[in-house]
Coordinates of C-alpha atoms in Angstrom, one line a residue:
M15 CA 6.2 -29.0 -3.7
I16 CA 4.0 -27.7 -1.0
Q17 CA 5.1 -25.0 1.2
R18 CA 3.2 -24.8 4.3
S19 CA 3.2 -23.0 8.0
D20 CA 2.4 -24.4 11.1
S21 CA 0.8 -21.9 13.2
R22 CA -0.5 -24.4 16.0
K23 CA 2.9 -22.4 19.2
V24 CA 1.5 -18.9 17.2
K25 CA -1.4 -17.6 20.2
D26 CA -5.2 -17.1 19.6
L27 CA -7.3 -13.6 19.3
W28 CA -11.3 -13.7 19.3
V29 CA -14.1 -11.7 18.5
I30 CA -16.7 -11.7 19.0
N31 CA -20.6 -11.4 16.3
S32 CA -23.1 -10.2 18.5
V33 CA -25.5 -10.0 15.1
S34 CA -25.9 -13.3 14.6
A35 CA -27.8 -16.0 14.3
G36 CA -29.1 -17.1 17.9
R37 CA -27.0 -16.7 20.4
P38 CA -24.2 -13.7 19.6
T39 CA -20.6 -15.9 18.5
L40 CA -17.4 -16.6 19.2
E41 CA -14.8 -16.1 16.5
T42 CA -11.5 -17.7 17.0
Y43 CA -8.0 -17.3 14.9
K44 CA -4.6 -17.6 15.3
Y45 CA -2.5 -13.7 15.4
Q46 CA 0.2 -13.8 15.5
M47 CA 2.1 -9.5 17.4
P48 CA 4.9 -7.3 17.2
G49 CA 7.2 -8.6 19.5
E50 CA 6.2 -12.4 20.3
A51 CA 8.2 -15.4 20.6
E52 CA 5.4 -17.9 19.3
A53 CA 5.5 -17.5 15.2
P54 CA 4.6 -19.6 13.1
K55 CA 7.1 -22.1 11.2
D56 CA 7.0 -22.4 8.2
E57 CA 8.4 -25.2 6.1
V58 CA 8.7 -26.7 2.2
W59 CA 7.9 -30.4 1.2
L60 CA 9.1 -31.8 -1.7
F61 CA 7.5 -34.7 -3.5
D62 CA 7.8 -37.7 -6.1
F63 CA 4.6 -38.4 -7.4
A64 CA 5.9 -41.7 -8.8
A65 CA 7.7 -42.9 -5.8
K66 CA 4.7 -41.9 -3.6
T67 CA 7.7 -40.5 -1.1
G68 CA 7.8 -36.9 -0.1
R69 CA 10.8 -34.6 2.1
K70 CA 10.9 -32.0 4.4
L71 CA 13.6 -29.9 3.3
N72 CA 16.8 -28.5 5.5
V73 CA 16.0 -24.7 4.7
A74 CA 16.7 -23.3 8.0
A75 CA 18.9 -20.0 8.3
F76 CA 17.4 -17.3 10.6
K77 CA 15.2 -17.2 14.2
D78 CA 11.2 -17.3 12.2
Q79 CA 12.0 -16.9 9.4
S80 CA 9.4 -16.9 6.5
L81 CA 9.4 -18.5 3.5
N82 CA 8.5 -17.7 -0.5
T83 CA 8.6 -20.2 -3.4
Y84 CA 8.4 -18.2 -6.2
S85 CA 5.7 -19.2 -8.6
K86 CA 6.2 -18.6 -12.7
P87 CA 5.0 -15.3 -14.1
A88 CA 1.5 -16.0 -15.8
L89 CA 1.2 -15.8 -19.3
N90 CA -1.2 -12.6 -20.6
S91 CA -2.7 -15.8 -23.5
D92 CA -4.0 -17.7 -19.9
R93 CA -6.5 -14.9 -18.1
D94 CA -9.4 -15.7 -19.7
N95 CA -8.7 -19.6 -19.1
E96 CA -10.6 -20.5 -15.5
F97 CA -8.3 -23.3 -14.7
R98 CA -4.9 -21.5 -14.1
P99 CA -2.8 -23.9 -12.3
A100 CA -0.2 -22.5 -10.4
L101 CA 3.7 -23.9 -11.4
W102 CA 7.3 -23.4 -9.5
L103 CA 9.6 -20.7 -11.3
G104 CA 12.1 -23.5 -12.2
D105 CA 12.4 -26.2 -14.7
N106 CA 11.9 -30.3 -13.4
N107 CA 15.2 -29.7 -12.0
K108 CA 15.4 -27.1 -10.1
F109 CA 13.3 -24.2 -8.2
Y110 CA 13.8 -21.2 -6.6
M111 CA 12.3 -19.6 -3.4
G112 CA 13.0 -16.7 -0.8
R113 CA 13.7 -16.6 3.0
T114 CA 13.2 -13.7 5.0
S115 CA 14.6 -13.1 8.7
R116 CA 12.2 -12.4 11.1
D117 CA 14.1 -8.6 11.0
L118 CA 13.3 -8.5 7.2
K119 CA 16.9 -7.7 7.4
R120 CA 18.2 -10.2 5.3
I121 CA 16.6 -11.8 2.5
D122 CA 18.6 -15.1 0.6
I123 CA 17.0 -15.9 -3.1
C124 CA 17.8 -19.6 -3.1
V125 CA 17.5 -23.0 -6.0
V126 CA 16.6 -25.3 -4.6
D127 CA 17.9 -29.3 -6.7
V128 CA 14.6 -31.0 -6.9
K129 CA 16.9 -35.1 -6.9
S130 CA 18.7 -34.2 -4.0
G131 CA 16.4 -31.5 -2.0
T132 CA 19.6 -29.4 -1.8
V133 CA 18.6 -25.6 -0.4
K134 CA 21.6 -23.7 -1.7
P135 CA 21.6 -18.9 -1.3
V136 CA 22.4 -17.6 -4.3
I137 CA 21.7 -14.1 -3.8
E138 CA 21.9 -12.5 -0.5
E139 CA 20.2 -9.5 0.3
R140 CA 21.2 -7.3 4.0
F141 CA 21.0 -3.6 4.4
N142 CA 20.2 -1.8 8.1
T143 CA 16.5 -1.1 8.1
Y144 CA 14.3 -4.3 5.8
V145 CA 15.4 -5.6 2.6
E146 CA 12.4 -6.2 0.1
V147 CA 13.0 -8.2 -3.3
Q148 CA 11.3 -9.4 -6.0
R149 CA 10.8 -12.5 -8.4
P150 CA 13.8 -13.5 -9.8
G151 CA 13.9 -13.7 -13.9
L152 CA 15.8 -16.7 -15.3
V153 CA 17.0 -16.5 -18.7
N154 CA 18.1 -19.3 -20.6
G155 CA 15.9 -22.2 -17.9
G156 CA 17.8 -20.3 -15.2
K157 CA 21.8 -20.1 -16.4
E158 CA 21.1 -16.0 -15.4
L159 CA 19.2 -14.7 -13.2
I160 CA 17.4 -11.2 -13.3
H161 CA 17.7 -9.5 -9.8
W162 CA 15.4 -6.4 -8.3
S163 CA 17.0 -4.8 -5.8
E164 CA 17.3 -1.7 -3.9
R165 CA 21.5 -2.1 -2.3
D166 CA 22.7 1.5 -4.8
G167 CA 19.7 2.9 -2.6
W168 CA 16.9 2.5 -5.7
G169 CA 15.0 0.1 -7.1
H170 CA 16.9 -1.3 -9.2
F171 CA 18.1 -4.7 -11.3
Y172 CA 20.9 -6.8 -12.1
L173 CA 22.1 -9.6 -13.4
F174 CA 24.4 -12.2 -12.0
D175 CA 24.9 -15.9 -13.1
E176 CA 23.4 -18.9 -12.3
N177 CA 26.0 -19.3 -9.0
G178 CA 25.3 -15.6 -8.1
K179 CA 28.2 -14.2 -9.1
L180 CA 27.4 -10.1 -10.5
K181 CA 27.8 -9.4 -14.3
N182 CA 26.5 -6.5 -14.4
Q183 CA 23.6 -3.5 -13.0
I184 CA 21.2 -3.0 -15.8
T185 CA 19.3 -0.4 -15.0
K186 CA 20.8 2.8 -12.9
G187 CA 20.5 6.5 -11.3
S188 CA 18.0 8.0 -9.7
F189 CA 14.9 7.2 -10.3
H190 CA 12.4 3.4 -9.9
C191 CA 11.9 0.9 -11.5
E192 CA 9.2 -2.0 -10.2
D193 CA 8.5 -4.6 -11.9
I194 CA 9.5 -7.0 -15.1
V195 CA 7.1 -7.3 -18.1
N196 CA 8.8 -9.7 -20.4
I197 CA 12.1 -10.5 -20.7
D198 CA 13.5 -11.5 -24.5
E199 CA 16.2 -13.8 -23.4
K200 CA 17.4 -13.8 -27.6
A201 CA 17.4 -9.8 -28.1
R202 CA 18.7 -10.5 -24.1
V203 CA 16.1 -7.2 -23.8
L204 CA 15.2 -6.7 -20.5
Y205 CA 11.5 -4.9 -20.2
F206 CA 10.3 -3.3 -17.1
T207 CA 8.3 -0.8 -16.5
A208 CA 9.2 2.3 -13.6
N209 CA 9.4 5.7 -13.0
G210 CA 10.2 8.8 -11.6
R211 CA 12.7 8.9 -14.4
E212 CA 11.2 11.6 -17.6
A213 CA 11.9 15.0 -16.4
K214 CA 8.8 17.7 -14.9
E215 CA 6.4 14.2 -15.3
D216 CA 4.5 13.6 -11.5
P217 CA 7.4 11.3 -10.2
Y218 CA 4.5 8.1 -9.6
Y219 CA 3.6 8.7 -12.7
Y220 CA 4.7 4.8 -14.7
H221 CA 6.6 4.2 -18.1
L222 CA 7.8 1.1 -20.1
Y223 CA 10.6 0.7 -20.6
R224 CA 13.4 -1.7 -22.8
V225 CA 17.1 -1.8 -22.1
N226 CA 19.8 -4.4 -23.0
F227 CA 21.1 -6.8 -21.1
D228 CA 24.2 -5.3 -20.1
G229 CA 22.6 -1.6 -19.3
S230 CA 22.6 -0.3 -23.2
G231 CA 20.0 0.9 -25.1
L232 CA 17.6 2.3 -22.4
K233 CA 14.6 3.7 -24.3
L234 CA 11.2 5.0 -23.0
L235 CA 8.8 3.2 -24.9
N236 CA 5.3 5.1 -23.9
A237 CA 6.3 8.3 -23.4
G238 CA 2.9 10.5 -22.2
D239 CA 3.2 13.0 -19.3
F240 CA 0.6 10.9 -17.9
D241 CA 0.4 7.6 -15.5
H242 CA 0.7 4.9 -17.9
A243 CA -0.5 0.6 -17.2
A244 CA 0.6 -0.9 -19.9
S245 CA 0.2 -4.7 -21.2
M246 CA 2.6 -6.7 -23.3
N247 CA 0.9 -9.9 -25.1
D248 CA 3.8 -12.9 -24.2
A249 CA 5.8 -12.7 -27.4
G250 CA 7.1 -9.7 -26.3
R251 CA 5.6 -7.8 -29.8
F252 CA 3.3 -5.3 -29.1
F253 CA 1.5 -3.8 -26.1
V254 CA -2.3 -2.4 -24.8
N255 CA -1.2 1.4 -23.4
N256 CA -4.3 3.0 -20.8
Y257 CA -3.0 5.7 -19.7
S258 CA -4.5 9.2 -17.7
R259 CA -4.2 11.0 -14.9
V260 CA -7.2 12.5 -12.3
N261 CA -7.9 15.4 -14.4
T262 CA -8.0 14.1 -18.2
V263 CA -9.4 11.1 -20.2
P264 CA -8.3 8.4 -20.4
K265 CA -7.5 7.1 -23.9
S266 CA -6.2 3.4 -24.9
T267 CA -3.0 3.0 -27.6
L268 CA -2.1 -0.4 -29.0
Y269 CA 2.6 0.1 -29.3
D270 CA 4.6 -2.1 -30.6
N271 CA 7.7 -3.3 -29.2
N272 CA 10.2 -0.3 -29.8
G273 CA 8.1 2.2 -29.1
M274 CA 6.1 2.8 -32.3
K275 CA 2.9 3.5 -31.9
V276 CA 0.5 0.9 -34.5
M277 CA -3.3 2.2 -33.4
E278 CA -5.8 4.4 -31.1
L279 CA -7.5 1.6 -28.9
E280 CA -9.9 4.0 -27.1
T281 CA -10.8 7.3 -25.5
A282 CA -13.2 7.2 -22.5
D283 CA -16.6 8.8 -23.2
L284 CA -16.6 11.5 -20.2
S285 CA -19.8 13.0 -21.8
L286 CA -22.4 12.3 -19.6
L287 CA -20.0 12.6 -16.8
M288 CA -19.1 16.2 -17.7
A289 CA -22.6 17.6 -18.6
A290 CA -24.1 16.7 -15.5
G291 CA -21.3 19.3 -13.4
Y292 CA -18.6 17.1 -13.0
K293 CA -15.1 19.2 -12.5
F294 CA -11.9 17.2 -12.6
P295 CA -10.0 17.7 -9.2
E296 CA -6.4 19.4 -9.4
P297 CA -3.6 17.8 -9.1
F298 CA -0.1 20.1 -7.3
K299 CA 3.3 19.4 -5.7
V300 CA 4.3 21.0 -2.3
K301 CA 7.4 21.0 0.2
A302 CA 7.7 18.6 2.6
D303 CA 8.1 19.7 6.2
D304 CA 12.5 19.7 5.3
G305 CA 11.8 22.2 2.7
I306 CA 13.9 20.1 0.9
T307 CA 11.5 17.1 -1.0
D308 CA 8.8 17.1 -3.1
L309 CA 5.5 15.8 -1.9
Y310 CA 2.4 15.3 -5.0
G311 CA -0.8 15.4 -4.3
V312 CA -4.1 15.7 -5.2
M313 CA -6.7 19.1 -5.2
Y314 CA -10.9 18.0 -5.3
K315 CA -13.3 20.2 -5.2
P316 CA -16.5 21.9 -5.4
F317 CA -18.1 21.6 -8.6
N318 CA -20.0 24.6 -8.0
F319 CA -16.0 26.1 -6.6
D320 CA -16.4 30.2 -6.2
A321 CA -12.5 31.2 -5.5
T322 CA -13.8 34.5 -3.5
K323 CA -15.3 32.1 -0.8
K324 CA -13.0 31.0 2.3
Y325 CA -14.0 26.8 2.4
P326 CA -12.4 24.2 5.5
V327 CA -10.2 22.3 4.3
I328 CA -10.3 18.4 5.2
E329 CA -7.4 15.9 4.3
Y330 CA -8.2 12.6 3.0
V331 CA -5.0 10.7 4.3
Y332 CA -2.8 7.2 4.7
P333 CA 0.4 6.7 6.0
G334 CA 1.8 4.0 4.2
P335 CA 4.5 2.6 4.0
Q336 CA 3.2 0.9 1.6
T337 CA 1.3 3.0 -0.7
E338 CA 0.1 7.0 -0.1
A339 CA -3.4 7.3 -0.6
V340 CA -3.1 9.4 -3.9
N341 CA -4.8 9.1 -7.0
K342 CA -2.8 9.4 -9.7
S343 CA -5.0 8.3 -13.0
F344 CA -8.4 8.8 -13.4
G345 CA -11.1 5.8 -11.6
K346 CA -13.3 5.0 -9.4
S347 CA -11.3 5.0 -6.7
M348 CA -11.5 9.0 -6.7
D349 CA -15.6 8.9 -5.7
R350 CA -15.0 8.8 -1.6
T351 CA -12.9 12.0 -2.4
D352 CA -15.3 14.0 -5.2
R353 CA -18.3 13.8 -2.8
L354 CA -17.1 14.7 0.3
A355 CA -15.4 18.0 -1.6
Q356 CA -19.3 18.1 -2.9
L357 CA -20.8 19.5 0.8
G358 CA -18.3 22.2 0.5
Y359 CA -15.2 21.5 0.8
V360 CA -11.3 21.4 -0.3
V361 CA -10.2 18.0 0.4
V362 CA -6.6 17.6 -0.1
T363 CA -5.0 13.4 -0.4
V364 CA -0.9 14.5 -0.4
G365 CA 2.2 11.3 -0.1
N366 CA 4.6 12.2 2.8
R367 CA 8.3 11.1 3.6
G368 CA 7.9 7.6 4.4
G369 CA 4.7 6.8 2.6
H370 CA 5.7 4.7 -0.7
P371 CA 8.2 2.6 -2.1
A372 CA 8.5 3.4 -5.4
R373 CA 10.3 5.8 -5.0
S374 CA 13.7 6.1 -3.1
K375 CA 15.0 3.8 -0.5
W376 CA 15.4 6.9 2.0
Y377 CA 11.7 8.6 0.8
H378 CA 10.3 5.0 2.3
T379 CA 12.0 4.2 5.1
Y380 CA 12.0 7.3 6.6
G381 CA 9.5 6.2 9.3
Y382 CA 11.2 3.7 10.8
G383 CA 12.1 3.5 13.9
N384 CA 9.2 6.2 14.9
L385 CA 5.3 4.3 13.2
R386 CA 3.1 6.6 15.1
D387 CA 4.8 10.2 14.4
Y388 CA 6.8 10.1 11.0
G389 CA 4.0 11.7 8.6
L390 CA 2.5 14.1 10.6
A391 CA 5.1 17.0 9.5
D392 CA 4.6 16.9 6.1
K393 CA 0.7 16.7 5.9
K394 CA 0.3 19.8 8.7
A395 CA 3.0 21.5 5.8
T396 CA 1.1 20.7 3.3
I397 CA -2.2 22.9 4.4
E398 CA 0.2 25.5 5.7
Q399 CA 1.5 26.0 2.3
L400 CA -1.3 25.9 -0.4
A401 CA -3.6 27.9 2.3
D402 CA -0.4 30.4 1.5
K403 CA -1.1 29.9 -1.5
Y404 CA -4.6 29.8 -1.9
S405 CA -7.1 32.7 -0.5
Y406 CA -10.3 30.4 -0.5
I407 CA -8.8 27.5 1.7
D408 CA -9.1 28.7 5.2
A409 CA -6.5 26.3 7.4
N410 CA -8.3 27.7 10.7
K411 CA -10.7 24.6 9.9
V412 CA -9.1 21.7 9.1
G413 CA -10.6 18.2 8.8
I414 CA -8.7 15.5 8.2
T415 CA -9.9 11.5 7.9
G416 CA -8.4 8.0 7.3
H417 CA -9.4 3.9 7.8
S418 CA -7.0 1.6 8.5
G419 CA -3.1 3.3 9.1
G420 CA -5.4 6.2 7.7
G421 CA -7.5 5.7 11.2
F422 CA -4.2 5.9 13.0
M423 CA -3.0 8.2 11.4
S424 CA -5.7 11.0 11.5
T425 CA -6.0 10.2 15.0
A426 CA -2.6 10.9 15.4
A427 CA -2.6 14.3 13.7
M428 CA -5.1 15.4 15.9
L429 CA -3.0 14.9 19.1
V430 CA 0.7 15.3 18.3
Y431 CA -1.1 18.5 16.3
P432 CA -4.0 19.5 18.3
D433 CA -4.5 23.2 17.8
F434 CA -4.0 22.8 14.1
F435 CA -6.2 20.0 13.5
K436 CA -9.8 20.0 14.3
V437 CA -12.0 17.4 13.5
A438 CA -11.3 14.1 12.8
V439 CA -13.0 11.5 11.4
S440 CA -11.0 7.9 12.6
N441 CA -11.8 4.0 11.1
A442 CA -11.0 1.5 11.9
G443 CA -7.7 2.6 13.5
N444 CA -4.7 0.4 14.6
H445 CA -3.9 3.0 17.4
D446 CA -2.1 0.8 19.1
N447 CA 0.7 -1.1 17.2
S448 CA 1.7 -3.1 19.6
I449 CA -1.4 -5.6 18.7
Y450 CA -1.3 -5.2 15.2
N451 CA 0.3 -8.0 13.8
R452 CA 3.2 -8.5 13.5
W453 CA 4.6 -8.8 10.2
W454 CA 3.6 -4.9 8.7
S455 CA 4.3 -3.4 12.5
E456 CA 8.2 -5.5 12.8
K457 CA 8.4 -4.4 8.9
H458 CA 8.1 -1.0 9.0
H459 CA 8.6 -0.1 12.1
G460 CA 11.5 -1.9 12.7
V461 CA 11.7 -4.7 15.6
K462 CA 15.5 -6.3 17.7
E463 CA 16.5 -9.3 17.4
I464 CA 19.1 -10.1 20.3
V465 CA 21.3 -13.3 21.0
S466 CA 22.2 -14.1 24.1
L467 CA 25.6 -15.5 25.7
K468 CA 24.6 -18.8 24.7
G469 CA 23.5 -18.4 21.4
D470 CA 19.6 -17.9 22.0
T471 CA 17.4 -15.3 19.6
S472 CA 14.7 -13.6 21.0
F473 CA 13.0 -10.3 19.6
K474 CA 12.1 -7.1 21.6
Y475 CA 9.8 -5.0 19.7
S476 CA 8.7 -1.4 21.8
I477 CA 6.8 2.2 19.9
D478 CA 4.8 5.2 20.1
K479 CA 0.4 4.5 20.1
N480 CA -2.3 7.0 19.8
P481 CA -3.4 6.3 23.2
D482 CA 0.3 7.4 25.5
L483 CA -1.0 10.7 23.8
A484 CA -5.3 10.9 25.0
K485 CA -4.6 13.9 27.3
N486 CA -3.6 16.7 24.3
L487 CA -6.9 16.7 22.2
K488 CA -9.4 19.0 22.1
G489 CA -11.1 19.9 18.6
H490 CA -13.3 16.6 18.2
L491 CA -12.9 12.5 17.1
L492 CA -15.0 10.3 15.8
L493 CA -13.6 6.9 16.3
M494 CA -15.5 4.2 13.5
H495 CA -14.5 0.5 13.8
G496 CA -16.0 -2.9 13.1
D497 CA -16.6 -4.8 16.0
V498 CA -15.6 -8.0 14.1
D499 CA -12.5 -7.0 12.6
N500 CA -10.2 -9.6 12.7
N501 CA -6.8 -7.3 11.0
V502 CA -7.5 -4.3 12.5
H503 CA -8.5 -6.0 15.9
P504 CA -11.3 -3.5 17.6
A505 CA -9.6 -3.0 20.7
G506 CA -7.1 -0.4 18.7
S507 CA -10.4 2.1 19.2
I508 CA -11.6 0.7 22.2
R509 CA -7.8 1.3 23.7
V510 CA -8.6 5.1 22.5
A511 CA -11.7 6.0 23.8
N512 CA -10.4 4.3 27.5
A513 CA -7.5 6.5 27.3
L514 CA -9.9 9.2 26.5
I515 CA -12.4 8.7 29.2
K516 CA -9.5 8.6 31.8
A517 CA -8.4 11.2 30.7
G518 CA -12.0 13.6 30.7
K519 CA -12.3 13.8 27.5
R520 CA -15.6 14.1 25.1
F521 CA -15.7 12.2 21.3
D522 CA -17.7 10.1 20.0
F523 CA -17.7 6.2 18.6
I524 CA -19.6 4.3 16.7
L525 CA -19.1 0.8 16.9
V526 CA -19.8 -0.9 13.2
P527 CA -22.0 -3.6 14.7
G528 CA -20.9 -7.3 12.9
Q529 CA -18.7 -5.5 9.6
R530 CA -14.4 -6.8 9.0
H531 CA -12.3 -4.4 8.6
G532 CA -14.3 -2.8 5.6
F533 CA -17.4 -1.5 6.7
G534 CA -19.1 -3.8 3.4
D535 CA -23.2 -3.3 3.5
M536 CA -22.4 -0.3 6.4
T537 CA -20.2 2.3 4.3
E538 CA -23.1 4.1 2.1
Y539 CA -23.7 4.6 6.0
M540 CA -20.6 5.5 7.3
F541 CA -19.8 7.7 5.3
W542 CA -22.7 10.1 5.8
R543 CA -21.9 9.7 9.1
L544 CA -18.5 11.1 8.6
A545 CA -20.6 13.7 6.2
D546 CA -22.2 14.9 9.4
Y547 CA -19.4 14.6 12.1
F548 CA -17.5 17.4 9.5
N549 CA -20.3 19.2 8.4
N550 CA -21.3 19.5 12.5
H551 CA -17.8 21.0 13.9
L552 CA -15.9 22.1 10.4
L553 CA -18.7 24.5 8.7
G554 CA -21.3 23.9 12.1
D555 CA -24.4 23.0 9.8
F556 CA -26.6 20.6 11.8
T557 CA -29.6 21.2 9.3
Q558 CA -29.2 16.9 8.3
S559 CA -28.0 15.3 11.1
T560 CA -31.0 16.8 13.9
N561 CA -33.1 14.3 11.0
V562 CA -33.6 10.7 11.5
N563 CA -34.4 9.2 8.2
M564 CA -30.2 8.8 6.2
T565 CA -32.4 10.6 3.2
E566 CA -29.1 11.5 1.8
M567 CA -28.5 7.4 1.0
D568 CA -32.8 6.5 0.8
R569 CA -33.8 9.3 -1.4
E570 CA -33.4 6.3 -4.3
V571 CA -35.5 3.6 -2.5
E572 CA -39.0 3.4 -3.5
R573 CA -41.5 4.1 -0.7
K574 CA -44.2 1.8 -1.2
N575 CA -45.9 2.6 2.9

């Protein structure tokens, strides 16, 4: 079986690599933007190697639909094997696939009969915003299916028979189920990860559970107020549990499948880190701008923090909706926020309504139809609450920064709340989502499917953009963008620059040569330019930025000449 996509009619997009060897080079690639009619056409072909024949399956259901042929779950025992073939989910007689309408409000989980090539919808999902599903879990070769759905407003598991008849809901309640970890067909037990069920914990902390197929016997297997990452062996008898918070030492423990501790495995040694002066960041909870919804964040302080002083505050942001830039466990991913704080700031990361799928469907889709502004009020409300609670936070000196969606959000914050946010460094931002890729933009903002009287189907997309608000800029704004970014095209930042120039605004712009969406080997340089910008305009410190040599990043380099 082969799934392929015909993109010949999709329009071209271009970037120019100005630092290639010799002449600058033009790179051409296919890129569909929101609302465009020229869409890729997904196909599924089924081949009989023995007969040397092949046929295209009739999978048509929705115009401009997307297809997803499900693969068999990988075995943990194969994780070190170099050769791991992709196997379809099913057997020699059938396999499973999904098809999704362009507006993402309709998804069919289908079974394909290998012999006849017939495609049969088994489970249908419909919603008034976008629908999300996961690979189904097969029981007894597909006699039953375990299906993940948000049909009751929370992500839960459901048991269906092979014909798509619902037998029962397996999990229920005001919490979010995430992944199928293991299925014990004989005992009829499902092992899965979930979050938000345990009282008085950060609802983003993942745990491992077991439950009977009929919904009885739900049991927490790795208790503790931490973010847990569980890895179960293929036989489903034992699991390794790695756990920590941003302010605890990571640990690893072996458990059996009933949650009984077998042995302690490892505790990370942070002694050298602590001896160097490291201090853990601090988790916190505040209310969203609605005064009702709980938001969860992390505060990073200078290691020489003095509570009697006033510190400017910088928010590091990513709006979602697929994730929030808030660390939950201890790890290297905290380094960028940690090190920024050492320059003399309180650095804050916090979620926002519409930011993450691991809460309710309402929370996740809060920004549907308002993809520019939906998270901004919560970012502002967070700083206001923290400043009211902690006298060391200076709410008159607020900076904001982020990358990609965070670049988009940080600029939007400067333009929507120009008297509150004073400085922003916005990296690789998708400031104009009408020219970002169709899948992210249409999914999270929405696209309108229009069916004419003749039965023709078209799609309409409209969204607010950062350049529309350029006239509102009052503070200091630095835009950065890689000039060969083929994910978020540099045109997004250039259009903001164009609007700011036409509005008569002073701002700063760095076009990062030869870099894609991430800044590659120039990441460190760009961090220190970001640091300079905040130091200049929040601290009033120009001592380093007037030095031509970037000594902060070069101090470890041996000078031979």
